[in-house]
Amino acid sequence: MRSFPIAAADRVIRAALDEDVGTGDITTEVTVAADAMVRAVLVAKEGLRLAGRDCFVRVFELLDPKGKLEWVFFHEDGDDVQCGERVLTVTGNARTLLTGERTALNLLQRLSGIATLTASWCAELGETRTELVDTRKTTPGLRALEKYAVVVGGGKNHRVGLFDGILIKENHIKAAGSITVAVRNSRKRAPHTLRIEVEVTDFAELDEAIEAGTDAVLLDNMDNETLARAVERAEGRVILEASGNMSKERLASVAATGVDLISAGALTHSAPAVDLSLLFE
Amino acid sequence: MRSFPIAAADRVIRAALDEDVGTGDITTEVTVAADAMVRAVLVAKEGLRLAGRDCFVRVFELLDPKGKLEWVFFHEDGDDVQCGERVLTVTGNARTLLTGERTALNLLQRLSGIATLTASWCAELGETRTELVDTRKTTPGLRALEKYAVVVGGGKNHRVGLFDGILIKENHIKAAGSITVAVRNSRKRAPHTLRIEVEVTDFAELDEAIEAGTDAVLLDNMDNETLARAVERAEGRVILEASGNMSKERLASVAATGVDLISAGALTHSAPAVDLSLLFE
Amino acid sequence: MRSFPIAAADRVIRAALDEDVGTGDITTEVTVAADAMVRAVLVAKEGLRLAGRDCFVRVFELLDPKGKLEWVFFHEDGDDVQCGERVLTVTGNARTLLTGERTALNLLQRLSGIATLTASWCAELGETRTELVDTRKTTPGLRALEKYAVVVGGGKNHRVGLFDGILIKENHIKAAGSITVAVRNSRKRAPHTLRIEVEVTDFAELDEAIEAGTDAVLLDNMDNETLARAVERAEGRVILEASGNMSKERLASVAATGVDLISAGALTHSAPAVDLSLLFE
Amino acid sequence: MRSFPIAAADRVIRAALDEDVGTGDITTEVTVAADAMVRAVLVAKEGLRLAGRDCFVRVFELLDPKGKLEWVFFHEDGDDVQCGERVLTVTGNARTLLTGERTALNLLQRLSGIATLTASWCAELGETRTELVDTRKTTPGLRALEKYAVVVGGGKNHRVGLFDGILIKENHIKAAGSITVAVRNSRKRAPHTLRIEVEVTDFAELDEAIEAGTDAVLLDNMDNETLARAVERAEGRVILEASGNMSKERLASVAATGVDLISAGALTHSAPAVDLSLLFE
Amino acid sequence: MRSFPIAAADRVIRAALDEDVGTGDITTEVTVAADAMVRAVLVAKEGLRLAGRDCFVRVFELLDPKGKLEWVFFHEDGDDVQCGERVLTVTGNARTLLTGERTALNLLQRLSGIATLTASWCAELGETRTELVDTRKTTPGLRALEKYAVVVGGGKNHRVGLFDGILIKENHIKAAGSITVAVRNSRKRAPHTLRIEVEVTDFAELDEAIEAGTDAVLLDNMDNETLARAVERAEGRVILEASGNMSKERLASVAATGVDLISAGALTHSAPAVDLSLLFE
Amino acid sequence: MRSFPIAAADRVIRAALDEDVGTGDITTEVTVAADAMVRAVLVAKEGLRLAGRDCFVRVFELLDPKGKLEWVFFHEDGDDVQCGERVLTVTGNARTLLTGERTALNLLQRLSGIATLTASWCAELGETRTELVDTRKTTPGLRALEKYAVVVGGGKNHRVGLFDGILIKENHIKAAGSITVAVRNSRKRAPHTLRIEVEVTDFAELDEAIEAGTDAVLLDNMDNETLARAVERAEGRVILEASGNMSKERLASVAATGVDLISAGALTHSAPAVDLSLLFE
């Protein structure tokens, strides 16, 4: 499994605490004693795939580096947690736990939501060899965390950003003059460690991309029948990624066309947050 | 109208560009000439309330501080733009525009989505004196921008964070001992510039909060009938905020109960992005 | 009591160490052995109210995160320390203690100075219900720490900055057109979690402000007799803050006028540093 | 003249704006129109030596990088401004000017206060060859600016921090074993670009320091008679700095002892802010 | 051509100015008038391939954002400049030019040194299809700039870091169990946008890597004869990169073996700085 | 000995890890189990003077703050390590050690290279009283670390930057009008804690500099005979630094001329990295 992106998480958490706590959680400071201790339990209010547990913990650690919080964990990232199950308990300073609560839940609910959605989509693919991949349609600032959650959910990552993959789109083709020129220049100028993928909208473009020597082709917004014919036409010479208008319902039928990858922005931009509660005892 | 939060926007945009562009947009650099110029037009693909235009512009300014981009604007924040209408055109370096495109659209679509949703909810309130307010359920890192979008949509802001408002919740009450003690300590210890609001779940709590001298009460998760009785019971002595399970459909009937404020996390955490396209000519 | 603002303190301390130590404490490095150990005792050279003890400690922790400093504390923030009493002892690396000494003392002396001054002013108020509050006339960069010291001294905080309170001054009134319009627009546009305060210079303005529905009024630069008449005139409808030309001597007589709050920039901008010495054994 | 420390000023100003403006100047945003323009004049309310004019200007530039503020200057740093004289006028966005006003004044008043105090002390020295120098007792975070203000006032800078001068104090001597060893080790290990200064409290130490080859000696807390005898004893072999308990009144008599330098922490830690007003028209 | 990495350059330049200028260029400030103007010309003292001209310019822009420096350029990045030729002239504030001179030259000399060395190595490859690539053996902090200089010199970039290419080395193979497992897991878990390269030391490993389906093979430290046999053995099924002990002299003979790529850390870690002088008139 | 510059090292290491690891070491994450443990030994592959051991350790600490790495040290900075000797062993998480390996080695090899070169040059000076000093020709961003390595190698530091020493060069002299004016203004305006050094190219300049009262003179690019005559001419009135065209071979003969200091940029800009290997067991 991919490593949890600690450094990226810390940046996100610091920014989130800055904007929420700012000059102080005034309500908590005026109503709760500075040395009050409390025990809280984190409970799943619905079935979910857990992702981001370390994020949850880090919020409180960064909020109060000297807080002597004590954690007991019942689950870790990747576990399927049932509704009503405890995820963890924490004992510690009441102010720290109250002040960090919302920021910690916001992050955990979002990341577990992505993992849960991804897991449910992956289930549709069953035993097929088609894989589900994410996109760059992530929340600004949260990409590393959201891509991590996709992997926890059983999906696979597409390129992380513009720097670790070549994806030649319509406007690049226009600027280069043709698919052929764009692919040739990519081969010549880009590091040999990167594959080349071309976005196509019809078979003429598909043929030209394959002919030009691309490694992969993104089949943009095609229906299942067209996808199936594209698979046939490509004869295994390139990796084929189906993209556009994906839904959980359609997934199995797209996989049946024989494409290698299905990409869906929905995994990250539309995953509903899952419900988790921090109950104070 | 509130000012566009430039400093917060710049922080968000820098982080978003860092994570997306990283060490370089390799596709664009190998397929598009360094000095190629291009003209692009931003078009609304659905009816929307525009919010975040300056965000869109700043993405490209921060990406290429020396880029001599030329902008023509047809709309500004707060305008209702029809499907198919042009929002702006921009002429400039092709690499700059291609590399920044996704980040710029991501932000504009999200903010305009919030403004559009807020505007449609506000329309439900019609001429009533009830106001629609946001919550702290915003995207980590984007709070200032999302709260700005709510205002552009015609809504009102609740407190920005934990520092500019006192909202005494269940756990604060437990820690303080009672609503009465919590309110009294808030009065005594918090700046006099902040109002005090107490979250209540039944009439006994409502009565105690009013008695204790709170300025406002958050009526948590009550049905319309209960809300109406609470309004009656409060006799205008405190500001009343209805919260929990709000939907556009329910809005008019909640307003009819006579509450002063309706708060809804959905405005920020569930507003669908609106569709805007950047077309290259 | 308010929490010590750790994050703000760390920012201040890092900046202070950067500017003082820079590329290294050359004197110490060339005259003191790298592994020399030393024990030092912090002694009050005058009676004082202690504030900022954690600041003092953090200077050395941040200067040398691996330094195994051992602390023994005899007092904590809020204690009244007599001249000659020990506040703490510390044992640790001699270079670390010598290099951080001035920065640590600078901060502790300033914060304890503010707490001590505030405590002595508060003593003047005795059993009256009038409270002493601070202002925004703090040292650039040190506001969070200085406002904390005011609370340690027994004072109360006014708004922290421009973001957590509404204070309508002369220029805002001019720009809005009148007190009435300014108050009305504030009510309409600002979060309901913030109170509204208007600065007035005469009774006509006082009347208009109350009429317009303000929550509080700042009585600017009035003599005691005028203050007393303003209290009478307001009839308890608003919170009254007396401001301008306050001195310790005048405090009791101002409180006698019946105002709710007395604000004084002097608490932060003119508190003399108290004398504390770090003696090496 | 030394250059104005732009980079340091920008850091200070950003921090000061962050803490004061935070998430927004709510009063100004709700009472002043976004596009209102205003003209303001900065007037000296007492006679003063101006220092920090660029700081004042930068506050508004950093607050609103796109603000088209127009400045007219009547004075520059180093000028002696009479009570009632205009320093500058500025025309620009009303929100920008109102929001930045306090931060800008805070900095200008403090720096001009230091320059004014320094100038008045320097006047006491008249035609003597004794020079007035500052210390490290500056406000945490503001050292570069405050040392600049001392120079504007006609004083001279001592070392900026621990990195650009060697000052061997009591504790260094203890750790090294003796003045002789401390000086010898400094010579041997420190860059040859730095002079060596030793703090002494009596003539035995003075003699040892000179013998050991120090370049300068700080005469700590001596009365004028002792200082005069120290000057005689040193016979011009080292630079002599008188330090401790300096006051404006005492200055001429200390200079008369023949010391080369007089250092005074009061220049920076106790200079009263001078009065300047920004009047809106 | 790749874009000049502005953002990375700015980070490097700010750090370089911080460490060199710190609290001020004291020599220049005390000997040169604040408003003195000067004209300087940058001259090549040896034949070179120019790289980093924008870096040179940015040093002065960042040092003095308001400096009205005027530049005349005779050459741009990628030009071969003869000994004695002018590269540019600049007119501006004398303090700014004197203070930034060393930092600016340091960067330009280093980057042009890399470009010059790379160009001379590339010349050895002549018309062959073998390409010269760089490595990760760059100066800590300067990677983006040094990789840019390699491209300016006519070389090609290998992966930029650990994030944009898969290179399976001996320790990864040990940890995975075998080349076969390592390649299979890479295929399964890594983004499809990245190629897989395996480092091998003999033919058994080469065969296993090809069999396992790697895209490229790094032939580690082989002599020319072994390289030639490896090329033959691979039969064009994978990209072959020769690495280890490369020298300019050996380059042509390595290319003659038919490998696709030759990588050399020397391009970045051992390129001698070229000689350029900034002459003041 | 000087203290290891922890804060500077951390900045360098964070930047180096950012540029190398970025969004993740993809190869390691897909081939090595998250919880695999490994033991590695750091071995010198040639004789060397060790410098930067703490840098090596910090790379892994910063990469994985929670990594429970266990270190055993056989050598510390300043030790002469023989070829084949172990420097340290480390046991810990395999991913952490593999990902940080190159960055850690890059820094240690470079710093030990500088210390080793410096030590070998210092050996040439034998028992003479002439000292070897470094220059400002250091790698951008690494100055603090490289100057530390020079001291570990037995050399001495010249000024760290432009802020802690006065070195009047040709262009300063031109701007000031003459050496005499430049020295006089330096005396008058610069802190008394800094010495003044003047760069001269002939005896007339040497005489003028001494006459003007400089503390030190840099003899620029003179041959040994000229240096010897300069020493004679100066009669011990100033510190003499020989600079320009130094080589290890020439060192003894330069020292024989009687100059006090020999400075050489080669110590930092041309020290070859020494060979150290991290072997995994």
PDB file of N, CA and C in Angstrom, chain A residues 13 16 24 36 53 56 58 82 85 89 135 151 168 171 187 191 196 209 216 228 236 270:
ATOM      1  N   ILE A  13      -3.509  20.264   7.558  1.00  0.00           N
ATOM      2  CA  ILE A  13      -4.041  20.396   8.913  1.00  0.00           C
ATOM      3  C   ILE A  13      -3.683  21.752   9.520  1.00  0.00           C
ATOM      4  N   ALA A  16      -5.919  24.269   8.014  1.00  0.00           N
ATOM      5  CA  ALA A  16      -7.298  24.111   8.476  1.00  0.00           C
ATOM      6  C   ALA A  16      -7.450  24.616   9.917  1.00  0.00           C
ATOM      7  N   GLY A  24      -8.020  31.755  18.702  1.00  0.00           N
ATOM      8  CA  GLY A  24      -8.444  30.985  19.865  1.00  0.00           C
ATOM      9  C   GLY A  24      -9.901  30.557  19.829  1.00  0.00           C
ATOM     10  N   ALA A  36      -9.186  20.374  32.533  1.00  0.00           N
ATOM     11  CA  ALA A  36     -10.201  19.319  32.508  1.00  0.00           C
ATOM     12  C   ALA A  36      -9.781  18.209  31.557  1.00  0.00           C
ATOM     13  N   ARG A  53      -7.164   7.934   9.253  1.00  0.00           N
ATOM     14  CA  ARG A  53      -7.107   7.878  10.711  1.00  0.00           C
ATOM     15  C   ARG A  53      -5.934   8.701  11.252  1.00  0.00           C
ATOM     16  N   PHE A  56      -6.721  12.354  11.452  1.00  0.00           N
ATOM     17  CA  PHE A  56      -7.548  12.639  12.623  1.00  0.00           C
ATOM     18  C   PHE A  56      -6.662  12.847  13.851  1.00  0.00           C
ATOM     19  N   ARG A  58      -3.403  13.503  13.914  1.00  0.00           N
ATOM     20  CA  ARG A  58      -2.462  14.619  13.752  1.00  0.00           C
ATOM     21  C   ARG A  58      -3.087  15.967  14.071  1.00  0.00           C
ATOM     22  N   GLN A  82     -18.219  -1.301  10.433  1.00  0.00           N
ATOM     23  CA  GLN A  82     -19.683  -1.396  10.407  1.00  0.00           C
ATOM     24  C   GLN A  82     -20.317  -0.225  11.164  1.00  0.00           C
ATOM     25  N   GLU A  85     -19.812   0.631  15.058  1.00  0.00           N
ATOM     26  CA  GLU A  85     -18.524   0.175  15.597  1.00  0.00           C
ATOM     27  C   GLU A  85     -17.676   1.351  16.063  1.00  0.00           C
ATOM     28  N   THR A  89     -10.662   5.256  20.703  1.00  0.00           N
ATOM     29  CA  THR A  89     -10.996   6.116  21.843  1.00  0.00           C
ATOM     30  C   THR A  89      -9.767   6.973  22.136  1.00  0.00           C
ATOM     31  N   THR A 135      -8.588  11.061 -11.030  1.00  0.00           N
ATOM     32  CA  THR A 135      -8.244  12.135 -11.967  1.00  0.00           C
ATOM     33  C   THR A 135      -7.593  13.281 -11.189  1.00  0.00           C
ATOM     34  N   VAL A 151      -6.595   5.006  -3.160  1.00  0.00           N
ATOM     35  CA  VAL A 151      -5.849   3.752  -3.071  1.00  0.00           C
ATOM     36  C   VAL A 151      -6.378   2.912  -1.903  1.00  0.00           C
ATOM     37  N   ILE A 168      -1.704  14.175 -23.634  1.00  0.00           N
ATOM     38  CA  ILE A 168      -1.832  15.140 -24.731  1.00  0.00           C
ATOM     39  C   ILE A 168      -3.306  15.323 -25.057  1.00  0.00           C
ATOM     40  N   ASN A 171      -6.039  20.725 -26.995  1.00  0.00           N
ATOM     41  CA  ASN A 171      -5.338  21.990 -27.194  1.00  0.00           C
ATOM     42  C   ASN A 171      -3.848  21.797 -27.438  1.00  0.00           C
ATOM     43  N   ARG A 187       8.157  12.215 -27.167  1.00  0.00           N
ATOM     44  CA  ARG A 187       9.185  11.181 -27.131  1.00  0.00           C
ATOM     45  C   ARG A 187      10.590  11.800 -27.072  1.00  0.00           C
ATOM     46  N   PRO A 191      11.359  13.102 -20.368  1.00  0.00           N
ATOM     47  CA  PRO A 191      12.111  12.001 -19.763  1.00  0.00           C
ATOM     48  C   PRO A 191      11.572  10.658 -20.237  1.00  0.00           C
ATOM     49  N   ILE A 196       3.487   8.110 -22.588  1.00  0.00           N
ATOM     50  CA  ILE A 196       2.739   9.122 -23.325  1.00  0.00           C
ATOM     51  C   ILE A 196       1.311   8.625 -23.509  1.00  0.00           C
ATOM     52  N   ALA A 209      -2.876   8.163 -33.187  1.00  0.00           N
ATOM     53  CA  ALA A 209      -2.128   8.107 -31.930  1.00  0.00           C
ATOM     54  C   ALA A 209      -1.327   6.812 -31.834  1.00  0.00           C
ATOM     55  N   ALA A 216      -0.445   5.036 -24.437  1.00  0.00           N
ATOM     56  CA  ALA A 216      -1.795   4.878 -23.914  1.00  0.00           C
ATOM     57  C   ALA A 216      -2.719   5.852 -24.622  1.00  0.00           C
ATOM     58  N   ALA A 228     -16.056  -0.591 -27.093  1.00  0.00           N
ATOM     59  CA  ALA A 228     -15.784  -1.985 -27.467  1.00  0.00           C
ATOM     60  C   ALA A 228     -15.093  -2.048 -28.823  1.00  0.00           C
ATOM     61  N   GLY A 236      -4.604  -4.359 -28.603  1.00  0.00           N
ATOM     62  CA  GLY A 236      -3.650  -4.525 -27.497  1.00  0.00           C
ATOM     63  C   GLY A 236      -2.352  -3.766 -27.662  1.00  0.00           C
ATOM     64  N   SER A 270     -16.985  14.162  -5.971  1.00  0.00           N
ATOM     65  CA  SER A 270     -18.390  13.992  -5.570  1.00  0.00           C
ATOM     66  C   SER A 270     -18.629  12.926  -4.514  1.00  0.00           C
TER      67      SER A 270
END
